[in-house]
Amino acid sequence: MTRVSIPKPDGGIRSLAIGAIEDRIVERAVLDVLDPVVDPTLSPWSFAYRRGLGVRDAVRALAEARESGLAFVVRCDIDDCFDSIPRWPLLRRLRELVSDAELVALVERLVGRPVTGERASGGRGLHQGGSLSPLLANLYLDTFDRALMRHGHRVVRYGDDIAISVPDRPTGLRVLDLADAEAEALSLRLNTDDRQVIAFDEGVPFCGQVVTASSGPTADLQAKPLQGTVFVTTQGALLRVKGERLRVEDGDRLLANVNLKRVRQIVCFGRVGVTSTLLQRIVERGIELAWLYEDGRHAARVSGLDGTDPEVRLAQYRAADDARQALRIARQLVAGKVTNMRVGLLRAARAQQAPELADRQARLATARQSALIADSTAELMGYEGSATRDYFAGLSQILGPEWGFTTRQRRPPPDPVNAMLSFGYTLLTNEALTACQLAGLDPYLGMLHSPRRNRPSLALDLIEELRPVVVDATVIRLVRTGQVTPKNFTLTDDRGCRLDDHGRRAFLDAYERRMLTLVHHPVEQRRIPWRHVLLAQARTLAAVLSSRRPEYRPVVWR
């Protein structure tokens, strides 16, 4: 290792330790293996050195904390963070996540390399300038994040720069002492010259920006697609085509008049008519048409033949018949779902002081690890079922008793939350059916869900990792913002709880906004809307089944 000093933008000096080119190549290869293992375990409010996250996300998280009613912020940072991290506890934490002893031993050798001309560090410190150091620092500091979370406080952290929102100054002073103690327990110390409790009214400096009482949180970035989905909920409506326009008519009333070039999918609920001319036109243009019952259950679907690929389907059938290969893919599907449930639970609880949720999210993290080493599909489904029950029990606690939601139930859904979840999952499954077809896959033969007549098992596989981040997040937002209330539902003995017209329109609007929200995709290496994530994941799976990619990786919410 060679010591190199470079100037900081603020006028200071940053000291880096740069390894030989051979070591840097090895470090980069190790990072590519470790990042998918370590990153999903980190707090959703850790923003530095993570793909797809950055300063904008950290500042937005702090603004969101202010919007939840917290008026003050504890600001501090860790003194000489990289140089102070003890390696042995760090490696012990890494061994908890990585079962490959040789890989951990290689990491130990890489972080323990001496710098030419300097004394040994005595088992302490990570080399600034090394490819692995940021990831390992995040892993070690995640213990600090979890400790504060167990006390009911959320740490927004960008590297070693820390912001903890609190309701008042006395609480902030107590949290500052608590943070000091937790850092000391990790053999670290807070910088004595840069620790304070600041009101948003004064302006909170964080990540080079200032968050004030009036600056609003940055809205979720959303795609502006050339094509969108047309939802038709009016009973007795008729869909027809006139020239290049899709017209939705209800008797003499014109409900919608849309250019066909702007339509990617049409979803009809209940008694909606379609002319034969329109059917022919949408099949020619590759536009999907789906009919759902009024309660959201799938009824029928019309689509063209685009995407049919016999070679991909043969590979899919061979994989489904190979228990080992199917299990490898199924593990990742469940691990992705559990990871996103954990993050979703933490995000949903951000406005509440609920320290008991820290234990619940820890169990979800353990369930994810267990899922990745399950020996059979039955064992895997056991871990998934246990994690799902834990997740929905936490969600019940967060939403409150007024919604009557205790656990996930369906056929028929007994309460408003279950009604919305069932409705949303049906919409998402319909999207996944389209994604499977465009990727050349058979949507009815899955790797996780067993084959059953008329059940789109592969489509259900694909939506597992997206349920918490798309549908559940939509439901939570609707409940939190009051866009739907228990009054927007009707309950019958035979059909359970159902959305009324106003509630259905509000849900569809929120669902569409969520599907257009941009997220970083690990394979695409760019931000794409959640709707396109489904297609990207279907194509990734097709590539894995065809041996064009080594393994399937879920998209995780961060």
Short mmCIF file of N, CA and C in Angstrom, two decimals, residues 115-238:
data_model
loop_
_atom_site.label_atom_id
_atom_site.label_comp_id
_atom_site.label_asym_id
_atom_site.label_seq_id
_atom_site.Cartn_x
_atom_site.Cartn_y
_atom_site.Cartn_z
N VAL A 115 0.81 -0.19 5.13
CA VAL A 115 1.20 0.89 4.24
C VAL A 115 2.72 1.01 4.28
N THR A 116 3.34 1.08 3.14
CA THR A 116 4.79 1.14 3.04
C THR A 116 5.34 2.31 3.85
N GLY A 117 6.31 1.99 4.73
CA GLY A 117 6.97 3.02 5.51
C GLY A 117 6.23 3.43 6.77
N GLU A 118 5.12 2.77 7.10
CA GLU A 118 4.36 3.12 8.30
C GLU A 118 4.28 1.93 9.24
N ARG A 119 4.11 2.22 10.52
CA ARG A 119 3.98 1.17 11.53
C ARG A 119 2.63 0.47 11.39
N ALA A 120 2.59 -0.78 11.83
CA ALA A 120 1.33 -1.54 11.80
C ALA A 120 0.29 -0.84 12.67
N SER A 121 -0.97 -0.93 12.26
CA SER A 121 -2.05 -0.21 12.94
C SER A 121 -2.61 -0.94 14.15
N GLY A 122 -2.13 -2.14 14.42
CA GLY A 122 -2.61 -2.86 15.59
C GLY A 122 -4.03 -3.36 15.47
N GLY A 123 -4.41 -3.80 14.29
CA GLY A 123 -5.74 -4.38 14.10
C GLY A 123 -6.86 -3.37 14.04
N ARG A 124 -6.56 -2.14 13.69
CA ARG A 124 -7.58 -1.11 13.65
C ARG A 124 -7.46 -0.32 12.34
N GLY A 125 -8.59 0.00 11.74
CA GLY A 125 -8.59 0.88 10.58
C GLY A 125 -8.86 0.20 9.25
N LEU A 126 -9.53 0.94 8.37
CA LEU A 126 -9.75 0.52 6.99
C LEU A 126 -9.05 1.53 6.08
N HIS A 127 -8.49 1.03 5.00
CA HIS A 127 -7.73 1.90 4.11
C HIS A 127 -8.67 2.79 3.30
N GLN A 128 -8.60 4.11 3.53
CA GLN A 128 -9.34 5.02 2.66
C GLN A 128 -8.69 4.98 1.28
N GLY A 129 -9.51 4.77 0.28
CA GLY A 129 -9.00 4.60 -1.08
C GLY A 129 -9.15 3.19 -1.58
N GLY A 130 -9.43 2.24 -0.64
CA GLY A 130 -9.66 0.85 -1.04
C GLY A 130 -11.10 0.64 -1.47
N SER A 131 -11.32 -0.24 -2.44
CA SER A 131 -12.67 -0.47 -2.96
C SER A 131 -13.59 -1.07 -1.92
N LEU A 132 -13.04 -1.90 -1.01
CA LEU A 132 -13.87 -2.58 -0.03
C LEU A 132 -14.21 -1.72 1.18
N SER A 133 -13.39 -0.71 1.46
CA SER A 133 -13.52 0.04 2.71
C SER A 133 -14.90 0.68 2.91
N PRO A 134 -15.49 1.34 1.91
CA PRO A 134 -16.81 1.94 2.13
C PRO A 134 -17.88 0.92 2.51
N LEU A 135 -17.90 -0.22 1.82
CA LEU A 135 -18.89 -1.25 2.13
C LEU A 135 -18.68 -1.78 3.54
N LEU A 136 -17.44 -2.05 3.92
CA LEU A 136 -17.16 -2.60 5.24
C LEU A 136 -17.45 -1.58 6.33
N ALA A 137 -17.18 -0.31 6.06
CA ALA A 137 -17.52 0.74 7.04
C ALA A 137 -19.03 0.81 7.25
N ASN A 138 -19.78 0.74 6.17
CA ASN A 138 -21.24 0.75 6.29
C ASN A 138 -21.72 -0.45 7.11
N LEU A 139 -21.11 -1.61 6.88
CA LEU A 139 -21.50 -2.81 7.61
C LEU A 139 -21.25 -2.65 9.10
N TYR A 140 -20.11 -2.09 9.46
CA TYR A 140 -19.79 -1.93 10.88
C TYR A 140 -20.69 -0.87 11.52
N LEU A 141 -20.90 0.24 10.83
CA LEU A 141 -21.71 1.32 11.40
C LEU A 141 -23.20 0.96 11.44
N ASP A 142 -23.59 -0.06 10.69
CA ASP A 142 -24.99 -0.49 10.74
C ASP A 142 -25.35 -0.98 12.14
N THR A 143 -24.38 -1.49 12.88
CA THR A 143 -24.61 -1.89 14.26
C THR A 143 -25.01 -0.68 15.10
N PHE A 144 -24.38 0.46 14.85
CA PHE A 144 -24.74 1.71 15.51
C PHE A 144 -26.17 2.11 15.16
N ASP A 145 -26.51 2.03 13.86
CA ASP A 145 -27.86 2.38 13.43
C ASP A 145 -28.90 1.52 14.13
N ARG A 146 -28.64 0.22 14.22
CA ARG A 146 -29.61 -0.70 14.84
C ARG A 146 -29.75 -0.43 16.33
N ALA A 147 -28.62 -0.10 17.00
CA ALA A 147 -28.68 0.17 18.43
C ALA A 147 -29.58 1.36 18.73
N LEU A 148 -29.44 2.43 17.94
CA LEU A 148 -30.31 3.60 18.13
C LEU A 148 -31.76 3.27 17.78
N MET A 149 -31.94 2.40 16.78
CA MET A 149 -33.29 2.03 16.38
C MET A 149 -33.99 1.27 17.50
N ARG A 150 -33.25 0.45 18.22
CA ARG A 150 -33.86 -0.29 19.33
C ARG A 150 -34.36 0.66 20.43
N HIS A 151 -33.78 1.84 20.49
CA HIS A 151 -34.24 2.84 21.46
C HIS A 151 -35.33 3.74 20.87
N GLY A 152 -35.76 3.45 19.63
CA GLY A 152 -36.84 4.21 19.03
C GLY A 152 -36.41 5.41 18.23
N HIS A 153 -35.13 5.47 17.83
CA HIS A 153 -34.63 6.63 17.09
C HIS A 153 -34.07 6.19 15.75
N ARG A 154 -34.40 6.95 14.71
CA ARG A 154 -33.94 6.63 13.37
C ARG A 154 -32.70 7.46 13.03
N VAL A 155 -31.65 6.77 12.60
CA VAL A 155 -30.41 7.42 12.22
C VAL A 155 -30.39 7.59 10.71
N VAL A 156 -30.36 8.84 10.25
CA VAL A 156 -30.11 9.13 8.84
C VAL A 156 -28.59 9.35 8.74
N ARG A 157 -27.93 8.48 7.99
CA ARG A 157 -26.47 8.49 7.99
C ARG A 157 -25.94 8.52 6.56
N TYR A 158 -24.99 9.40 6.34
CA TYR A 158 -24.27 9.44 5.07
C TYR A 158 -22.79 9.21 5.41
N GLY A 159 -22.35 7.94 5.31
CA GLY A 159 -21.02 7.58 5.76
C GLY A 159 -20.95 7.70 7.27
N ASP A 160 -20.07 8.57 7.77
CA ASP A 160 -19.97 8.79 9.21
C ASP A 160 -20.66 10.08 9.64
N ASP A 161 -21.39 10.71 8.72
CA ASP A 161 -22.12 11.94 9.01
C ASP A 161 -23.53 11.57 9.45
N ILE A 162 -23.91 11.96 10.67
CA ILE A 162 -25.11 11.42 11.31
C ILE A 162 -26.11 12.53 11.61
N ALA A 163 -27.39 12.24 11.34
CA ALA A 163 -28.50 13.13 11.70
C ALA A 163 -29.62 12.28 12.30
N ILE A 164 -30.04 12.64 13.52
CA ILE A 164 -31.09 11.90 14.21
C ILE A 164 -32.18 12.90 14.59
N SER A 165 -33.36 12.77 14.03
CA SER A 165 -34.46 13.70 14.30
C SER A 165 -35.13 13.37 15.62
N VAL A 166 -35.44 14.40 16.38
CA VAL A 166 -36.06 14.25 17.70
C VAL A 166 -37.13 15.33 17.87
N PRO A 167 -38.06 15.15 18.84
CA PRO A 167 -39.16 16.11 18.98
C PRO A 167 -38.75 17.43 19.64
N ASP A 168 -37.75 17.41 20.55
CA ASP A 168 -37.40 18.63 21.27
C ASP A 168 -35.93 18.60 21.66
N ARG A 169 -35.43 19.72 22.18
CA ARG A 169 -34.01 19.83 22.51
C ARG A 169 -33.59 18.92 23.68
N PRO A 170 -34.36 18.85 24.79
CA PRO A 170 -33.96 17.93 25.87
C PRO A 170 -33.83 16.48 25.40
N THR A 171 -34.77 16.03 24.55
CA THR A 171 -34.66 14.68 24.01
C THR A 171 -33.39 14.56 23.17
N GLY A 172 -33.10 15.61 22.40
CA GLY A 172 -31.90 15.59 21.57
C GLY A 172 -30.64 15.45 22.39
N LEU A 173 -30.56 16.11 23.54
CA LEU A 173 -29.38 16.02 24.39
C LEU A 173 -29.23 14.60 24.95
N ARG A 174 -30.37 13.99 25.30
CA ARG A 174 -30.31 12.60 25.78
C ARG A 174 -29.88 11.66 24.67
N VAL A 175 -30.40 11.88 23.46
CA VAL A 175 -30.02 11.03 22.33
C VAL A 175 -28.55 11.21 21.99
N LEU A 176 -28.04 12.41 22.14
CA LEU A 176 -26.62 12.65 21.89
C LEU A 176 -25.76 11.85 22.86
N ASP A 177 -26.15 11.81 24.12
CA ASP A 177 -25.43 10.98 25.09
C ASP A 177 -25.55 9.51 24.74
N LEU A 178 -26.75 9.11 24.30
CA LEU A 178 -26.96 7.71 23.90
C LEU A 178 -26.08 7.35 22.71
N ALA A 179 -26.03 8.24 21.71
CA ALA A 179 -25.19 7.99 20.53
C ALA A 179 -23.72 7.89 20.93
N ASP A 180 -23.31 8.74 21.88
CA ASP A 180 -21.94 8.69 22.37
C ASP A 180 -21.63 7.33 22.98
N ALA A 181 -22.57 6.83 23.80
CA ALA A 181 -22.36 5.53 24.46
C ALA A 181 -22.34 4.39 23.45
N GLU A 182 -23.22 4.44 22.48
CA GLU A 182 -23.27 3.35 21.49
C GLU A 182 -22.02 3.36 20.60
N ALA A 183 -21.52 4.55 20.28
CA ALA A 183 -20.27 4.63 19.52
C ALA A 183 -19.11 4.06 20.33
N GLU A 184 -19.09 4.38 21.62
CA GLU A 184 -18.01 3.88 22.48
C GLU A 184 -18.08 2.36 22.58
N ALA A 185 -19.29 1.80 22.61
CA ALA A 185 -19.43 0.35 22.66
C ALA A 185 -18.84 -0.32 21.42
N LEU A 186 -18.74 0.43 20.34
CA LEU A 186 -18.14 -0.09 19.10
C LEU A 186 -16.68 0.32 18.96
N SER A 187 -16.10 0.83 20.07
CA SER A 187 -14.71 1.29 20.07
C SER A 187 -14.51 2.47 19.12
N LEU A 188 -15.55 3.28 18.98
CA LEU A 188 -15.48 4.51 18.19
C LEU A 188 -15.81 5.68 19.10
N ARG A 189 -15.59 6.88 18.63
CA ARG A 189 -15.97 8.05 19.43
C ARG A 189 -16.50 9.14 18.51
N LEU A 190 -17.44 9.89 19.03
CA LEU A 190 -18.00 11.01 18.28
C LEU A 190 -17.03 12.19 18.33
N ASN A 191 -17.03 12.96 17.26
CA ASN A 191 -16.19 14.14 17.18
C ASN A 191 -16.70 15.18 18.18
N THR A 192 -15.85 15.56 19.13
CA THR A 192 -16.29 16.48 20.19
C THR A 192 -16.52 17.90 19.67
N ASP A 193 -15.95 18.24 18.52
CA ASP A 193 -16.07 19.61 17.99
C ASP A 193 -17.25 19.77 17.05
N ASP A 194 -17.95 18.67 16.76
CA ASP A 194 -19.02 18.76 15.75
C ASP A 194 -20.22 17.94 16.20
N ARG A 195 -20.78 18.31 17.34
CA ARG A 195 -21.96 17.63 17.89
C ARG A 195 -22.89 18.67 18.48
N GLN A 196 -24.13 18.65 18.06
CA GLN A 196 -25.07 19.68 18.49
C GLN A 196 -26.49 19.22 18.24
N VAL A 197 -27.42 19.93 18.86
CA VAL A 197 -28.85 19.72 18.63
C VAL A 197 -29.38 20.99 17.99
N ILE A 198 -29.90 20.89 16.78
CA ILE A 198 -30.30 22.05 16.00
C ILE A 198 -31.78 21.94 15.66
N ALA A 199 -32.48 23.08 15.71
CA ALA A 199 -33.89 23.11 15.28
C ALA A 199 -33.96 23.31 13.77
N PHE A 200 -34.96 22.71 13.17
CA PHE A 200 -35.17 22.94 11.74
C PHE A 200 -35.39 24.43 11.46
N ASP A 201 -35.96 25.15 12.45
CA ASP A 201 -36.16 26.59 12.27
C ASP A 201 -34.84 27.33 12.07
N GLU A 202 -33.76 26.78 12.65
CA GLU A 202 -32.44 27.40 12.51
C GLU A 202 -31.77 26.99 11.20
N GLY A 203 -32.23 25.89 10.61
CA GLY A 203 -31.58 25.36 9.42
C GLY A 203 -30.57 24.30 9.80
N VAL A 204 -30.78 23.08 9.33
CA VAL A 204 -29.91 21.95 9.69
C VAL A 204 -28.96 21.66 8.53
N PRO A 205 -27.65 21.88 8.71
CA PRO A 205 -26.70 21.55 7.65
C PRO A 205 -26.48 20.04 7.59
N PHE A 206 -26.59 19.48 6.40
CA PHE A 206 -26.41 18.03 6.24
C PHE A 206 -26.03 17.74 4.79
N CYS A 207 -24.94 17.03 4.61
CA CYS A 207 -24.48 16.63 3.28
C CYS A 207 -24.32 17.83 2.34
N GLY A 208 -23.81 18.94 2.88
CA GLY A 208 -23.56 20.10 2.05
C GLY A 208 -24.78 20.92 1.73
N GLN A 209 -25.93 20.57 2.29
CA GLN A 209 -27.15 21.33 2.09
C GLN A 209 -27.73 21.74 3.44
N VAL A 210 -28.72 22.61 3.41
CA VAL A 210 -29.36 23.06 4.64
C VAL A 210 -30.85 22.75 4.54
N VAL A 211 -31.33 21.96 5.51
CA VAL A 211 -32.75 21.61 5.57
C VAL A 211 -33.40 22.52 6.60
N THR A 212 -34.39 23.29 6.18
CA THR A 212 -35.05 24.25 7.07
C THR A 212 -36.47 23.81 7.37
N ALA A 213 -37.17 24.62 8.14
CA ALA A 213 -38.57 24.31 8.48
C ALA A 213 -39.49 24.46 7.29
N SER A 214 -39.05 25.20 6.27
CA SER A 214 -39.92 25.46 5.13
C SER A 214 -39.53 24.69 3.87
N SER A 215 -38.30 24.19 3.81
CA SER A 215 -37.89 23.46 2.60
C SER A 215 -38.61 22.13 2.57
N GLY A 216 -39.27 21.84 1.45
CA GLY A 216 -40.08 20.64 1.33
C GLY A 216 -39.25 19.44 0.92
N PRO A 217 -39.70 18.23 1.27
CA PRO A 217 -39.00 17.04 0.83
C PRO A 217 -39.11 16.88 -0.67
N THR A 218 -38.02 16.45 -1.27
CA THR A 218 -38.03 16.22 -2.71
C THR A 218 -38.99 15.09 -3.04
N ALA A 219 -39.88 15.31 -3.98
CA ALA A 219 -40.85 14.28 -4.35
C ALA A 219 -40.14 13.12 -5.03
N ASP A 220 -40.75 11.94 -4.94
CA ASP A 220 -40.20 10.78 -5.64
C ASP A 220 -40.13 11.09 -7.12
N LEU A 221 -38.98 10.80 -7.72
CA LEU A 221 -38.85 10.99 -9.15
C LEU A 221 -39.75 10.00 -9.87
N GLN A 222 -40.48 10.51 -10.86
CA GLN A 222 -41.40 9.65 -11.60
C GLN A 222 -41.10 9.74 -13.08
N ALA A 223 -41.31 8.62 -13.76
CA ALA A 223 -41.12 8.58 -15.20
C ALA A 223 -42.26 9.32 -15.88
N LYS A 224 -41.97 9.84 -17.05
CA LYS A 224 -43.01 10.43 -17.90
C LYS A 224 -43.10 9.58 -19.15
N PRO A 225 -43.85 8.48 -19.06
CA PRO A 225 -43.82 7.49 -20.14
C PRO A 225 -44.52 7.97 -21.40
N LEU A 226 -44.02 7.46 -22.52
CA LEU A 226 -44.71 7.72 -23.78
C LEU A 226 -46.02 6.96 -23.85
N GLN A 227 -46.09 5.84 -23.11
CA GLN A 227 -47.30 5.04 -23.08
C GLN A 227 -47.72 4.80 -21.65
N GLY A 228 -49.03 4.68 -21.43
CA GLY A 228 -49.54 4.47 -20.09
C GLY A 228 -50.66 3.46 -20.08
N THR A 229 -51.23 3.26 -18.88
CA THR A 229 -52.34 2.31 -18.70
C THR A 229 -53.65 3.07 -18.58
N VAL A 230 -54.66 2.61 -19.30
CA VAL A 230 -56.00 3.20 -19.22
C VAL A 230 -56.86 2.28 -18.36
N PHE A 231 -57.36 2.79 -17.23
CA PHE A 231 -58.24 2.03 -16.36
C PHE A 231 -59.67 2.48 -16.62
N VAL A 232 -60.57 1.51 -16.86
CA VAL A 232 -61.98 1.82 -17.12
C VAL A 232 -62.82 1.17 -16.03
N THR A 233 -63.46 1.98 -15.18
CA THR A 233 -64.22 1.46 -14.05
C THR A 233 -65.72 1.69 -14.18
N THR A 234 -66.15 2.51 -15.13
CA THR A 234 -67.57 2.83 -15.28
C THR A 234 -68.34 1.64 -15.85
N GLN A 235 -69.32 1.15 -15.09
CA GLN A 235 -70.10 0.00 -15.53
C GLN A 235 -70.99 0.38 -16.72
N GLY A 236 -70.98 -0.47 -17.78
CA GLY A 236 -71.76 -0.21 -18.97
C GLY A 236 -71.03 0.63 -20.00
N ALA A 237 -69.79 1.01 -19.72
CA ALA A 237 -69.02 1.81 -20.67
C ALA A 237 -68.67 0.98 -21.90
N LEU A 238 -68.41 1.66 -23.02
CA LEU A 238 -68.04 1.00 -24.27
C LEU A 238 -66.72 1.58 -24.76
#
